[in-house]
Coordinates of C-alpha atoms and ligand atoms in Angstrom, one line a residue:
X1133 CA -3.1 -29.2 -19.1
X1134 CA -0.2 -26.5 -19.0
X1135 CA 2.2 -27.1 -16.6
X1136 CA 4.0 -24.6 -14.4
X1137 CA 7.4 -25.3 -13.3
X1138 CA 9.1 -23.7 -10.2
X1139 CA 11.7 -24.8 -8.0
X1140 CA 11.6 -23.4 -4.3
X1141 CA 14.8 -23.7 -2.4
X1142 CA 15.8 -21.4 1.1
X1143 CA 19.2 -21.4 -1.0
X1144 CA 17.8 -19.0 -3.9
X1145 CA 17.2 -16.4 -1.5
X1146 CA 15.6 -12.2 -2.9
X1147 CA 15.9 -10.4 0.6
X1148 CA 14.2 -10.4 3.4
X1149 CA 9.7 -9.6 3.6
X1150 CA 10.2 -6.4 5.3
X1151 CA 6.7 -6.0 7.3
X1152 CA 6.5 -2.6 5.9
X1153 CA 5.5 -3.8 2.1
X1154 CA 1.8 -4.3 4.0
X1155 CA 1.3 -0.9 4.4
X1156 CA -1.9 0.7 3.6
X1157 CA -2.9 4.6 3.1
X1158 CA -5.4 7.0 4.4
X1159 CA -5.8 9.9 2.8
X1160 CA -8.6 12.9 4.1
X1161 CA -10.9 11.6 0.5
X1162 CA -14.5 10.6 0.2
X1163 CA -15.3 8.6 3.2
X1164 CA -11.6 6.9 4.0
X1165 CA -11.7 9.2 7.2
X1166 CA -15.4 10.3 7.9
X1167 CA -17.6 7.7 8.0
X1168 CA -14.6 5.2 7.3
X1169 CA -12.6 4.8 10.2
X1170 CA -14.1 7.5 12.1
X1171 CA -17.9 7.9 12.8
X1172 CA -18.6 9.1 16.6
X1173 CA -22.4 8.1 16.0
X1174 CA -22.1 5.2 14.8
X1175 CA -23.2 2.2 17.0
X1176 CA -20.0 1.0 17.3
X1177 CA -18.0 4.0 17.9
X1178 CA -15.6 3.9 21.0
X1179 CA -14.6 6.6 23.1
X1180 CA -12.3 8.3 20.5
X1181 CA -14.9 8.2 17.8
X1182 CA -13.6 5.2 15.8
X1183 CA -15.4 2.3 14.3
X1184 CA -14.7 -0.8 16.2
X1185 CA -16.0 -2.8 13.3
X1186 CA -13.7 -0.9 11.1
X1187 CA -11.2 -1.6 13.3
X1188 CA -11.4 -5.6 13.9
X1189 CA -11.8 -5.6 10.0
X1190 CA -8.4 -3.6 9.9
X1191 CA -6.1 -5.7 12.4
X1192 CA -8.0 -8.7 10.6
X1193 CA -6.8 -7.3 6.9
X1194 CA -2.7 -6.7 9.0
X1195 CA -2.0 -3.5 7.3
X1196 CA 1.7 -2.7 9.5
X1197 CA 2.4 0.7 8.1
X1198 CA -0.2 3.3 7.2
X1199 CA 0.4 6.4 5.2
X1200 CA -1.6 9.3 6.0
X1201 CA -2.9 12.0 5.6
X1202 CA -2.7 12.0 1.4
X1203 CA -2.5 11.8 -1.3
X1204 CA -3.7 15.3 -2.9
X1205 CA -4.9 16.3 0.0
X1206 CA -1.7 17.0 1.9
X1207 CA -0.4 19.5 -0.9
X1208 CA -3.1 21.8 0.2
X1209 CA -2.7 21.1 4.2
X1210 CA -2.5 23.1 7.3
X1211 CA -1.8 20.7 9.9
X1212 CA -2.0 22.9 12.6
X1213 CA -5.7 23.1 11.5
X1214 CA -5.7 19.5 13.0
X1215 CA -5.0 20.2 16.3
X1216 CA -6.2 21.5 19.6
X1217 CA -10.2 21.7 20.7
X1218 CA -12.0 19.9 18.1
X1219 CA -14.8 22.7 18.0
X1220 CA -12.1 25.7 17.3
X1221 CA -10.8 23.8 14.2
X1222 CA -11.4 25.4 11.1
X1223 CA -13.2 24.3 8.3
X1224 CA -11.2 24.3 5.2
X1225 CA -11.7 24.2 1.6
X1226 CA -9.8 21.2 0.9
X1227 CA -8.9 22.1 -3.0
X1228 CA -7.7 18.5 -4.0
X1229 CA -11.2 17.1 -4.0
X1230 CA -13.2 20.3 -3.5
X1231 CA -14.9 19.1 0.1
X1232 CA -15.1 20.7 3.1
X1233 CA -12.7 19.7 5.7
X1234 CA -13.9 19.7 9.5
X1235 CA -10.3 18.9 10.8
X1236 CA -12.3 16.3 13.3
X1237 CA -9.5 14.5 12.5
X1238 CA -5.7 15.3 12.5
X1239 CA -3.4 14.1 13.6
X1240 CA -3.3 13.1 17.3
X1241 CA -6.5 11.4 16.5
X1242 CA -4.7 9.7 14.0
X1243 CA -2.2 8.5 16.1
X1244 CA -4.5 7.6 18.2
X1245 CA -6.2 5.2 15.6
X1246 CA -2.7 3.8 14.8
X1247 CA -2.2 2.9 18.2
X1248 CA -6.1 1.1 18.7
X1249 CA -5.0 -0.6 15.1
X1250 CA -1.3 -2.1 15.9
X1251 CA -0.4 0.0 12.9
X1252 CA 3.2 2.3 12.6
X1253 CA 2.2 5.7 11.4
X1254 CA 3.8 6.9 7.7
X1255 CA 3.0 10.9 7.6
X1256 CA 3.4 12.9 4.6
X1257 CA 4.3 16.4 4.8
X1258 CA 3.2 19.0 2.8
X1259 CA 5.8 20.6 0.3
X1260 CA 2.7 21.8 -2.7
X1261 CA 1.9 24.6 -0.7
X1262 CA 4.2 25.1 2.0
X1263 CA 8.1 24.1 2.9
X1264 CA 10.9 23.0 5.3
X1265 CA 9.8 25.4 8.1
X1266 CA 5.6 23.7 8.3
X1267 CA 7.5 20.4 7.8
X1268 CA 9.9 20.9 10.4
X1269 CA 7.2 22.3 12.9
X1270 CA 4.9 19.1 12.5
X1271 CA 7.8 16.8 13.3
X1272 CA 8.8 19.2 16.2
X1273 CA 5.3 19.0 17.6
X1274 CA 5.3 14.8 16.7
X1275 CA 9.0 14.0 18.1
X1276 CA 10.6 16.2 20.7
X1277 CA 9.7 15.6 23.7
X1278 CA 9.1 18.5 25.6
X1279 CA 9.8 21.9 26.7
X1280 CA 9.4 23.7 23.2
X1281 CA 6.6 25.6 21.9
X1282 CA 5.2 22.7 20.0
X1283 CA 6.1 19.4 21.7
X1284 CA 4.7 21.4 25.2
X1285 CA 1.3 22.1 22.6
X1286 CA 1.1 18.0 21.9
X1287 CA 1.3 17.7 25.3
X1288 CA -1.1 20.4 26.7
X1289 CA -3.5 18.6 23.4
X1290 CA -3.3 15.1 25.4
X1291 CA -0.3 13.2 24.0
X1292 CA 2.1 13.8 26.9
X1293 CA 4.5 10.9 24.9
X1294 CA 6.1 11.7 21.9
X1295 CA 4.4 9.8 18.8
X1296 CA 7.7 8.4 17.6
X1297 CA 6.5 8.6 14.0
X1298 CA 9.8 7.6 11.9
X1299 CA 9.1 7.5 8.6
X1300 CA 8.0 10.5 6.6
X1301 CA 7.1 11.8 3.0
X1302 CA 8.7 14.6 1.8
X1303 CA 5.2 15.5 -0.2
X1304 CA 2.9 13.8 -2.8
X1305 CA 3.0 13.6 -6.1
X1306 CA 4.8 16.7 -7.2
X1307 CA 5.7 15.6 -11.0
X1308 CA 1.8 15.5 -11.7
X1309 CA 0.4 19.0 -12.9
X1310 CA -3.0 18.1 -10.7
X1311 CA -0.9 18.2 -7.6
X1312 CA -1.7 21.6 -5.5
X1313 CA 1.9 23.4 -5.7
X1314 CA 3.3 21.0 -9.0
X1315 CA 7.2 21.6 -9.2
X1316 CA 9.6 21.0 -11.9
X1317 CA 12.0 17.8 -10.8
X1318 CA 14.4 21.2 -10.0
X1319 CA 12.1 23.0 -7.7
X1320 CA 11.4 19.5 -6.0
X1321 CA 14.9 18.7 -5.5
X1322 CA 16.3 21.2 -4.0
X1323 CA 12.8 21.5 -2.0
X1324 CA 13.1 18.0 -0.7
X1325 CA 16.3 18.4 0.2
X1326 CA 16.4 21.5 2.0
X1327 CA 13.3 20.0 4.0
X1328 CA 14.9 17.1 4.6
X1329 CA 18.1 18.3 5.9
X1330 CA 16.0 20.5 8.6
X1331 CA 13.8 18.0 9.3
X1332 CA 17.2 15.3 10.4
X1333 CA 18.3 18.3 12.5
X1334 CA 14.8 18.4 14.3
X1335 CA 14.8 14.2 14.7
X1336 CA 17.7 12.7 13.2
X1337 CA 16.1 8.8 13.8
X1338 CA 13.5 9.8 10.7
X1339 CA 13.3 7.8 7.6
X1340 CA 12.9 10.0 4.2
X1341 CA 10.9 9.4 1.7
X1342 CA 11.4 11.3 -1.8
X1343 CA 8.7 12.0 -4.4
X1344 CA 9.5 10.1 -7.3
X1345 CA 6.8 9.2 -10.3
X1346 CA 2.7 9.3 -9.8
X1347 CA 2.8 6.7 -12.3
X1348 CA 5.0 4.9 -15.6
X1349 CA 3.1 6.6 -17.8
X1350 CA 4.2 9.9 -17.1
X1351 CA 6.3 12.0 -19.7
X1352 CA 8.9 12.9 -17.3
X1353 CA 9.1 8.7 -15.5
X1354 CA 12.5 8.4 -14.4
X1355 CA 13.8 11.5 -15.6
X1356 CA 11.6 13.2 -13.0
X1357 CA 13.7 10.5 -10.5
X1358 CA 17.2 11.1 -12.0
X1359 CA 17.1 14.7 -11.2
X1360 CA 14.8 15.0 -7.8
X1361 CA 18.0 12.7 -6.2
X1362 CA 20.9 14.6 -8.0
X1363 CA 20.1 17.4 -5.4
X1364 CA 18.7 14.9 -2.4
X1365 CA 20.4 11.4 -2.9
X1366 CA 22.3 11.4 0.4
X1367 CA 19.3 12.7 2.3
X1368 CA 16.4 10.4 1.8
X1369 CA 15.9 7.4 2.3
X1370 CA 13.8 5.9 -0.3
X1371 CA 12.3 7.5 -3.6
X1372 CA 8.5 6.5 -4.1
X1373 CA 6.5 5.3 -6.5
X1374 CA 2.8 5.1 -7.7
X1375 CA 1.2 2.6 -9.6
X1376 CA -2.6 2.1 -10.3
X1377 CA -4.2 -0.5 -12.8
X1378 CA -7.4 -1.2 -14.4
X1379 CA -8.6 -2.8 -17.3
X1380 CA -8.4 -0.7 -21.0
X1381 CA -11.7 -1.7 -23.4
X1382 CA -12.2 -4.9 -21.9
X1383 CA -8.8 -6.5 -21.9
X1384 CA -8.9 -8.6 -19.3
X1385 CA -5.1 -10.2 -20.9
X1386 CA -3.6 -6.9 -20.2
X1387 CA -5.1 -6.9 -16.7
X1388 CA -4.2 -9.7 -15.4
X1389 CA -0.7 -9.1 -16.3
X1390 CA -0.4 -5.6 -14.7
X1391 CA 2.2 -7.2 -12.2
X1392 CA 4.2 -7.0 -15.0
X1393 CA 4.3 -3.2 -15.6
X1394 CA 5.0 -2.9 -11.8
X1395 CA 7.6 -5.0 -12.3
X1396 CA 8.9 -3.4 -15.3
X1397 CA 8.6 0.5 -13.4
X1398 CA 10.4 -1.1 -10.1
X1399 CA 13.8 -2.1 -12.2
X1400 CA 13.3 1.4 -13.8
X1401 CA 13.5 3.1 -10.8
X1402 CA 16.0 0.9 -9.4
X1403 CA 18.5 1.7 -12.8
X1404 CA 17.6 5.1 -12.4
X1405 CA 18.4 5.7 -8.5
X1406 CA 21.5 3.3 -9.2
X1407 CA 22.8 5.7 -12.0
X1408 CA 22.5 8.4 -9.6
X1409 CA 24.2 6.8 -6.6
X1410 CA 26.8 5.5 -8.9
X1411 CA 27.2 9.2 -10.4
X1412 CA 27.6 10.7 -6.9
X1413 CA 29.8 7.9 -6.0
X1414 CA 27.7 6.8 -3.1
X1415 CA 27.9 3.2 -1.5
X1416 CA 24.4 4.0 -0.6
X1417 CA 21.5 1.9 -2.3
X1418 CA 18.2 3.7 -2.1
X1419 CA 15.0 1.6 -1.8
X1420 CA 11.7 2.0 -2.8
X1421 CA 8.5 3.1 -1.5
X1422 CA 5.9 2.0 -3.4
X1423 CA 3.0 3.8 -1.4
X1424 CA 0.4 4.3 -3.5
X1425 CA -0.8 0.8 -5.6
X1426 CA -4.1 -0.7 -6.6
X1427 CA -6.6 -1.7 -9.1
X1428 CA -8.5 1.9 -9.7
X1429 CA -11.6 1.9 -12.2
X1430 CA -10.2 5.5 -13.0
X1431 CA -12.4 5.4 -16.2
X1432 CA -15.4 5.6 -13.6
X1433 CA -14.7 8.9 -12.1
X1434 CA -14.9 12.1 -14.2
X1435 CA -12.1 14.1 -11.9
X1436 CA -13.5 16.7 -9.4
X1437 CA -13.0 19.6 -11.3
X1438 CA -16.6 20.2 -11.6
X1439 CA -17.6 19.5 -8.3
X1440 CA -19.3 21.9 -5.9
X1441 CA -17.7 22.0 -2.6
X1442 CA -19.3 19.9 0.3
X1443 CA -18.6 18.6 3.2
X1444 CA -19.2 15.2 2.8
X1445 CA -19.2 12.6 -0.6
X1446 CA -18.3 9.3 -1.8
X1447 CA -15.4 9.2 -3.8
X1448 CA -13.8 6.5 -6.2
X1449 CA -15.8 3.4 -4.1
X1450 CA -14.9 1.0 -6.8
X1451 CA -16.4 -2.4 -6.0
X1452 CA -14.2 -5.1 -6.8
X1453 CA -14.9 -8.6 -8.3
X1454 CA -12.9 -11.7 -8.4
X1455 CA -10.8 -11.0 -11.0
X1456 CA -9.3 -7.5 -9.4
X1457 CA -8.2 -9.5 -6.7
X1458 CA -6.6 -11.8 -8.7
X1459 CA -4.6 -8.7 -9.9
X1460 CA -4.3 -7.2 -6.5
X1461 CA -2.4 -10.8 -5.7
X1462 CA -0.6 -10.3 -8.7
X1463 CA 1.1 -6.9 -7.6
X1464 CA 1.2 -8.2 -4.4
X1465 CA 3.8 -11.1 -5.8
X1466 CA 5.6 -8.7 -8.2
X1467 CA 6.2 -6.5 -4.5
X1468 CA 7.4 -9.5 -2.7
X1469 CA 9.4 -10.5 -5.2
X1470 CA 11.3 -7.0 -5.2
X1471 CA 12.1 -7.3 -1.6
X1472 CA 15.7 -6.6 -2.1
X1473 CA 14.7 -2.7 -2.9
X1474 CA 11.2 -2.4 -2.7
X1475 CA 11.2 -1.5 1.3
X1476 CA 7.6 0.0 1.9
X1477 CA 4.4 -0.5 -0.6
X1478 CA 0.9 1.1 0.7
X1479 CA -1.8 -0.7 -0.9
X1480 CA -4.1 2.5 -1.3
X1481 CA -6.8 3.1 0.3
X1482 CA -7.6 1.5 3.3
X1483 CA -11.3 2.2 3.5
X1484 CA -14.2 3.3 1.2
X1485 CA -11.6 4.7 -1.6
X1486 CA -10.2 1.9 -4.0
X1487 CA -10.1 0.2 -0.5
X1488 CA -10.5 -3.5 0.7
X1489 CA -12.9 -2.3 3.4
X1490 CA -16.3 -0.9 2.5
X1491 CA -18.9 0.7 5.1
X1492 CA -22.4 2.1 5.3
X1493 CA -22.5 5.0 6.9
X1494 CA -24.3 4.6 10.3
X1495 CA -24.5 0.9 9.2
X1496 CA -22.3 -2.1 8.0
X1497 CA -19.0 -3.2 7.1
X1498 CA -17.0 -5.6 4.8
X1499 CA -14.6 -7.0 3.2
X1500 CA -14.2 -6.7 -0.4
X1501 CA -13.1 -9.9 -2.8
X1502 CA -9.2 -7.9 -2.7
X1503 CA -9.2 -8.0 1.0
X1504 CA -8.7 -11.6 0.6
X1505 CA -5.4 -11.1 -0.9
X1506 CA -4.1 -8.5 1.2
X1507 CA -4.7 -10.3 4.1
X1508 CA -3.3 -14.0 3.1
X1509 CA 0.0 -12.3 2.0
X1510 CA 0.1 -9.9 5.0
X1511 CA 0.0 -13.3 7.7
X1512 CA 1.5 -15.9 5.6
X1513 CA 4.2 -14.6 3.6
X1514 CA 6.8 -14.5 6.6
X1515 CA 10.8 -14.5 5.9
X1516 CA 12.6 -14.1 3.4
X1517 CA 11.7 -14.0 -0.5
X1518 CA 13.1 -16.8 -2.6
X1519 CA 13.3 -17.3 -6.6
X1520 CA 11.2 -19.3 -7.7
X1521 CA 11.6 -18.6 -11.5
X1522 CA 8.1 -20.1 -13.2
X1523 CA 9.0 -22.1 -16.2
X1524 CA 5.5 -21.7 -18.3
X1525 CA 3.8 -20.8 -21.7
X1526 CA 3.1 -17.4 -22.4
X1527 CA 0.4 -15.8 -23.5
X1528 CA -0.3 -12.5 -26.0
X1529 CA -1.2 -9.1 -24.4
X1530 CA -1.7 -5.7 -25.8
X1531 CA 0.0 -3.8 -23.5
X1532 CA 2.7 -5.7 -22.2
X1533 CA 3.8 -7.9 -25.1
X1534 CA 4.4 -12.3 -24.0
X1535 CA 3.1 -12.7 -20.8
X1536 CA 3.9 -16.1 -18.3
X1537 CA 0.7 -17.8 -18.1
X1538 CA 1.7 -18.1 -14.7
X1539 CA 3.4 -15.6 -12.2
X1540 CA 4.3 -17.0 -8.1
X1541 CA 6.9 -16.1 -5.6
X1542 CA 7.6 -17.9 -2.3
X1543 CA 8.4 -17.0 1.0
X1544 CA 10.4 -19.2 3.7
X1545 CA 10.7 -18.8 7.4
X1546 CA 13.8 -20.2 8.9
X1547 CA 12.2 -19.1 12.6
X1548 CA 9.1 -21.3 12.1
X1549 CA 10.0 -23.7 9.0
X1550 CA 7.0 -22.0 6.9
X1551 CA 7.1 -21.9 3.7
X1552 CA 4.3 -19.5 1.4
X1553 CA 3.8 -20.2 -2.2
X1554 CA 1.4 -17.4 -3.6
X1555 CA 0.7 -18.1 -7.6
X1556 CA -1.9 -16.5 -9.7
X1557 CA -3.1 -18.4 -12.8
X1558 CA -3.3 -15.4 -15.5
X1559 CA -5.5 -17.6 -17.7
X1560 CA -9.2 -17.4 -18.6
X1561 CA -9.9 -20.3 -19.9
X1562 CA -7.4 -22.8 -18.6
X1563 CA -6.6 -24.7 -15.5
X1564 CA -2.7 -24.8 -14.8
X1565 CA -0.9 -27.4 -13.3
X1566 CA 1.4 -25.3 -10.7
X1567 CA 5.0 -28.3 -10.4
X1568 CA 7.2 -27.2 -7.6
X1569 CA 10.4 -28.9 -6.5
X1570 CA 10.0 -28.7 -3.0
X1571 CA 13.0 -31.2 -2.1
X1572 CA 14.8 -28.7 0.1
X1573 CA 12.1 -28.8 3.2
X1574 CA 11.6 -31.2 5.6
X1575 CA 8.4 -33.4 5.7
X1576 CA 5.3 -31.1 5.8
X1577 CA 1.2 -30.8 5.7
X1578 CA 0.1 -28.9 2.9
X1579 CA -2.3 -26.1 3.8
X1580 CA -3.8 -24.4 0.4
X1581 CA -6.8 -22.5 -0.8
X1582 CA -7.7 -20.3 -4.1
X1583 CA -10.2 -17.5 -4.9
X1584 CA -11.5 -17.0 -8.5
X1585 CA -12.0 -20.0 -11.2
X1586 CA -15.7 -19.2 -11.9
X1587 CA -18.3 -16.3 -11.5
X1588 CA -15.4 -13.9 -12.7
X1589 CA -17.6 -10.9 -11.9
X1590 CA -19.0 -11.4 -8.8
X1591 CA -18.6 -9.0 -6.2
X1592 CA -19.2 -9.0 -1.8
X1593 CA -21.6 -6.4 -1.0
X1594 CA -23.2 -5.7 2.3
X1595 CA -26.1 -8.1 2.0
X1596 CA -23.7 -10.8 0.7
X1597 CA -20.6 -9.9 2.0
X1598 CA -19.1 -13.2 2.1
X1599 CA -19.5 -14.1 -1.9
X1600 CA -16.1 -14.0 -2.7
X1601 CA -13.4 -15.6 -0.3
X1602 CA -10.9 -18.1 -0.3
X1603 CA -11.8 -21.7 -0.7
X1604 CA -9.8 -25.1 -0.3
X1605 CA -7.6 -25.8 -2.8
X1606 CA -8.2 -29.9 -3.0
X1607 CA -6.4 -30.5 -6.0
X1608 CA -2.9 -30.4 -4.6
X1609 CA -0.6 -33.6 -4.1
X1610 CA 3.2 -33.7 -2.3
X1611 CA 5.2 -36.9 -3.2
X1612 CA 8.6 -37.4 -3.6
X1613 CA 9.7 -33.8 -2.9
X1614 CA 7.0 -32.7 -5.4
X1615 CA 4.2 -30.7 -5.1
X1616 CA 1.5 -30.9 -7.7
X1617 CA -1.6 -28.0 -7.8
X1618 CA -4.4 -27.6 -10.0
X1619 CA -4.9 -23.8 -10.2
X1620 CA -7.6 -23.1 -11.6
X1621 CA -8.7 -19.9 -14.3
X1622 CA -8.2 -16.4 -13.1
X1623 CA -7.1 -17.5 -9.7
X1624 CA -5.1 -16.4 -6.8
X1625 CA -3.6 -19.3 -4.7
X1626 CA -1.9 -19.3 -1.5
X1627 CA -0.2 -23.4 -0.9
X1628 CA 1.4 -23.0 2.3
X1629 CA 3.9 -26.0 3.5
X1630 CA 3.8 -26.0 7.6
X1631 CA 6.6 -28.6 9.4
X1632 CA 5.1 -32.0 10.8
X1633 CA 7.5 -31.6 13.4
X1634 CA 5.6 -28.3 14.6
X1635 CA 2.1 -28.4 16.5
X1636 CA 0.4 -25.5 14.7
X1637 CA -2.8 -23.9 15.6
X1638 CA -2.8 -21.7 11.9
Ligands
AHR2879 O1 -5.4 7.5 -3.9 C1 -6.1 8.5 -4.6 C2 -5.2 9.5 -5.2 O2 -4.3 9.0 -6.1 C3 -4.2 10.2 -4.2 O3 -4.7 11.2 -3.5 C4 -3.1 10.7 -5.1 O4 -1.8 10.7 -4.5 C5 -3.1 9.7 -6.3 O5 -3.1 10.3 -7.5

C-alpha cells in the first residue's frame, strides 16, 4: 500500500483558523432566499417567516460569516427596494437571473435571519449599477445610530439597534463581462476606492473588501488585481477571489485535484497584492477573501439568457455525490492551509444553489453528501494551522500536471489540546496508508471517521437523505508517537487526537 508521510508538530505553525474561512453566501437566486431560508407557509415557519428546519440544519452545518445579498444579483440592486412595509415593496426585474424580485426580503429581514442563525452578516454593495453615494446610504441606514434621515428610517422599520455589519464588498464580480455594470480594472479602481473612502467616513470600524478575479481562468487574472489595488491598496482590506470546480469530460484525476488550482490562484493573488504593496511601499499585507468557492456542475446550466422572466425558479440545484465532497474537503484543506492570508472564504451557496442544504418547497430538508465536509471542518478544525508537508507518490492529471496522491492539513488547539487532521485520499483505486509523527502531543484517544471509499456516485436525496455521511474510520492505530490510518479510495477523513487528561463530551 502507498504510504503517506506527515509530521504534525504545534512548532510548524501557518497562522491562526480565523472563524471567518466558514463563511457561507446567500445571494437573491433560484430558491437560496424564497423557499430556502425563507418560506412564511411553510409548516415550520416562525414568526419572521423563516424555516426552522432550515435553520437547525444551518447552525448544525456552523457557517460564521454569510455573504449576502449576491452574487449577480447585487450589480443590479436597489436596496432601498428592501425596506419598509413589505406590501409597498416593489417588484423588480432582477436582470442577473431574469426573475422577478418581491423584495420580501431585504435586508432587515436578513439581519434578522443572521441573528436566529448565530451568523455575522458580510453585505455586498452594489457598484454595477450604482456608486459611493447608494453605498454610503446603505451603511448609513445599517450603522449610525440615530438621528439621521436613514438610521431614524431603520429605526421607524423595527431595528431600533444598529446592525453592526463590519465587513463589506465593495461589488461583485466586476472583471466578468456578465456582471450588470462590468468595468475595466481602471473604472473599478478608482470606483472602489472612491466608495470606499466615503463609506470609512460614514463607519470607520468597516472592513473592505475589493473585487478581484471571478475566477483563474480569466484573461485579465491578476492583472485585473495589480491594477484594481494600485488606485485602492491602502483602503481595503482584503481583495477577493472566486473559484468554482467541476469535473471536464469525465476526469475525475483533474477533479479531485482541484485544491490544487485554488492553491495555485491563492499564491497568485498573494504575489500579485504583494507586488503592489511592495510598489506603494506599504507595510500593509492584504488578505484574501475567497467568498465565492464550490464544486458547480456549470456544464448543466445553459446561462439565463434565454429565460423568460418569473417570479419564482430553481436555479443551479446541483446534487452532489460522494466524490464532490471529497473535493469540497479538498478546497476546504487548501483554505485552511492558507490561513496566514486567506482571512474570509464563503463556501457558495448556502441553500438550494450549489448549496449543502436542499429543500422542498412547502416540504423537506437535507443535508447533501458536501455538508458533511463543511461541517466537520467548521467544529473541529479549532487553532491554529500547522505544516504538515505530505510526503507521497504522485499521480498524472490533465489539468494540473503531478498531483500528491495525498493532500491533509492539521489544526492544533493550545486552549483545549485538540488536534484536527483532515486528509483526502485523491486515489480511485487505492487505499493509502496516511503515517503521521504525532510525537509532539501528549497521550490522547483517537476520534476518526471518513466518507467515500465505495458507491462513488451516490447522492442524499429527500427520501434517503442520510445515504452519504461520515462513518468510523476503524483502521487507525497510535503507538509510539505514531499514528497509522488506512484511508480509503476517494475519501475525505477527519482523525481527531482529543487529550486523556480532558473529560470530553465531543
Ligand atoms: O454563485 C452563483 C454566481 O456565481 C454568483 O451570483 C456570481 O457571483 C458567480 O458568478
Amino acid at each position: 500500500m502507498t504510504t503517506a508521510h506527515i509530521t504534525v508538530d504545534p512548532a510548524y505553525r501557518i497562522g491562526e483558523v480565523d472563524r471567518r474561512l466558514f463563511g457561507s453566501f446567500v445571494e437573491h437566486m433560484g430558491r437560496c432566499v424564497y423557499t430556502g431560508i425563507y418560506e412564511p407557509d411553510h409548516p415550520t415557519a416562525d414568526q419572521h417567516g423563516f424555516r426552522r428546519d432550515v435553520l437547525e440544519l444551518v447552525r448544525e452545518l456552523g457557517p460564521t460569516i454569510v455573504r449576502y445579498p449576491g452574487g449577480n444579483f447585487v450589480s443590479g440592486y436597489r436596496w432601498e427596494d428592501g425596506v419598509g412595509p413589505p406590501q409597498q415593496r416593489p417588484r423588480r426585474l432582477d436582470l442577473a437571473w431574469r426573475t422577478l424580485e418581491s423584495n420580501e426580503v431585504g435586508v432587515d429581514e436578513f439581519m434578522t435571519w443572521c441573528r436566529s442563525s448565530g451568523v455575522e452578516p458580510m453585505m455586498a454593495v452594489n457598484l454595477g449599477t450604482r456608486g459611493a453615494q447608494e453605498a454610503t446610504d446603505l451603511l448609513e441606514y445599517c450603522n449610525h445610530s440615530e438621528g439621521t434621515a436613514l438610521s431614524d428610517l431603520r429605526r421607524s422599520n423595527g431595528a431600533k439597534e444598529p446592525h453592526d455589519i463590519l465587513v463589506w464588498c465593495l461589488g461583485n464580480e466586476l472583471d466578468g463581462p456578465w456582471q450588470v455594470g462590468h468595468k475595466t480594472a481602471d473604472e473599478y479602481g478608482r470606483l472602489a476606492a472612491e466608495t470606499a473612502r466615503a463609506m470609512r467616513m460614514v463607519d470607520p470600524r468597516i472592513e473592505l473588501v475589493a473585487c478581484g478575479s471571478s475566477h483563474s481562468a480569466m484573461p485579465t487574472f491578476a492583472s485585473w488585481e495589480a491594477t484594481v489595488l494600485e488606485h485602492c491598496y491602502d483602503l481595503v482590506d482584503y481583495v477577493s477571489l472566486h473559484s468554482y470546480y467541476e469535473p471536464h469530460a469525465g476526469d475525475v484525476g483533474s477533479f479531485l485535484a482541484s485544491g490544487v488550482d485554488l492553491d495555485r490562484a491563492i499564491d497568485a493573488i498573494v504575489a500579485t497584492a504583494d507586488h503592489v504593496g511592495a510598489r506603494l511601499g506599504s507595510s500593509k499585507r492584504l488578505r484574501l477573501s475567497v467568498d465565492e468557492w464550490n464544486v458547480w456542475y456549470q456544464q448543466n446550466f445553459d446561462g439565463q439568457d434565454e429565460l423568460e422572466y418569473v417570479e419564482r425558479r430553481a436555479l443551479i440545484e446541483d446534487n452532489y455525490d460522494v466524490t464532490d465532497a471529497v473535493v469540497v474537503g479538498s478546497l476546504l484543506i487548501t483554505l485552511l492551509r492558507h490561513a496566514d492570508r486567506v482571512g474570509i472564504a464563503c463556501q457558495a451557496q448556502l441553500v438550494n444553489v450549489i448549496a449543502p442544504i436542499l429543500t422542498r418547497a412547502g416540504g423537506a430538508s437535507w443535508r447533501q453528501t458536501a455538508f458533511h465536509p463543511f461541517a466537520q471542518a467548521a467544529r473541529f478544525a479549532r487553532g491554529e494551522v500547522l505544516r504538515v508537508e505530505p510526503r507521497v507518490t504522485t499521480y498524472d492529471t490533465a489539468r494540473y500536471g503531478d498531483v500528491p496522491l495525498v493532500d491533509a492539513t492539521a489544526t492544533f488547539d493550545p486552549d483545549s489540546g485538540d488536534v484536527a487532521i483532515l486528509a483526502v485520499n485523491r486515489s480511485t483505486s487505492e487505499s493509502v496508508l496516511l503515517d503521521a509523527d504525532v510525537r509532539a502531543f501528549e497521550a490522547h484517544r483517537v476520534a476518526a471517521t471518513t466518507l467515500g471509499g465505495a458507491e462513488l456516485d451516490r447522492t442524499n436525496t429527500a427520501a434517503e437523505p442520510e445515504a452519504v455521511t461520515p462513518r468510523a474510520l476503524t483502521a487507525v492505530d497510535t503507538t509510539d508517537g505514531r499514528l497509522r490510518a488506512t484511508l480509503p479510495p476517494v475519501s475525505w477523513n477527519v482523525i481527531r487526537l482529543v487529550p486523556l487528561t480532558k473529560e470530553h463530551s465531543r
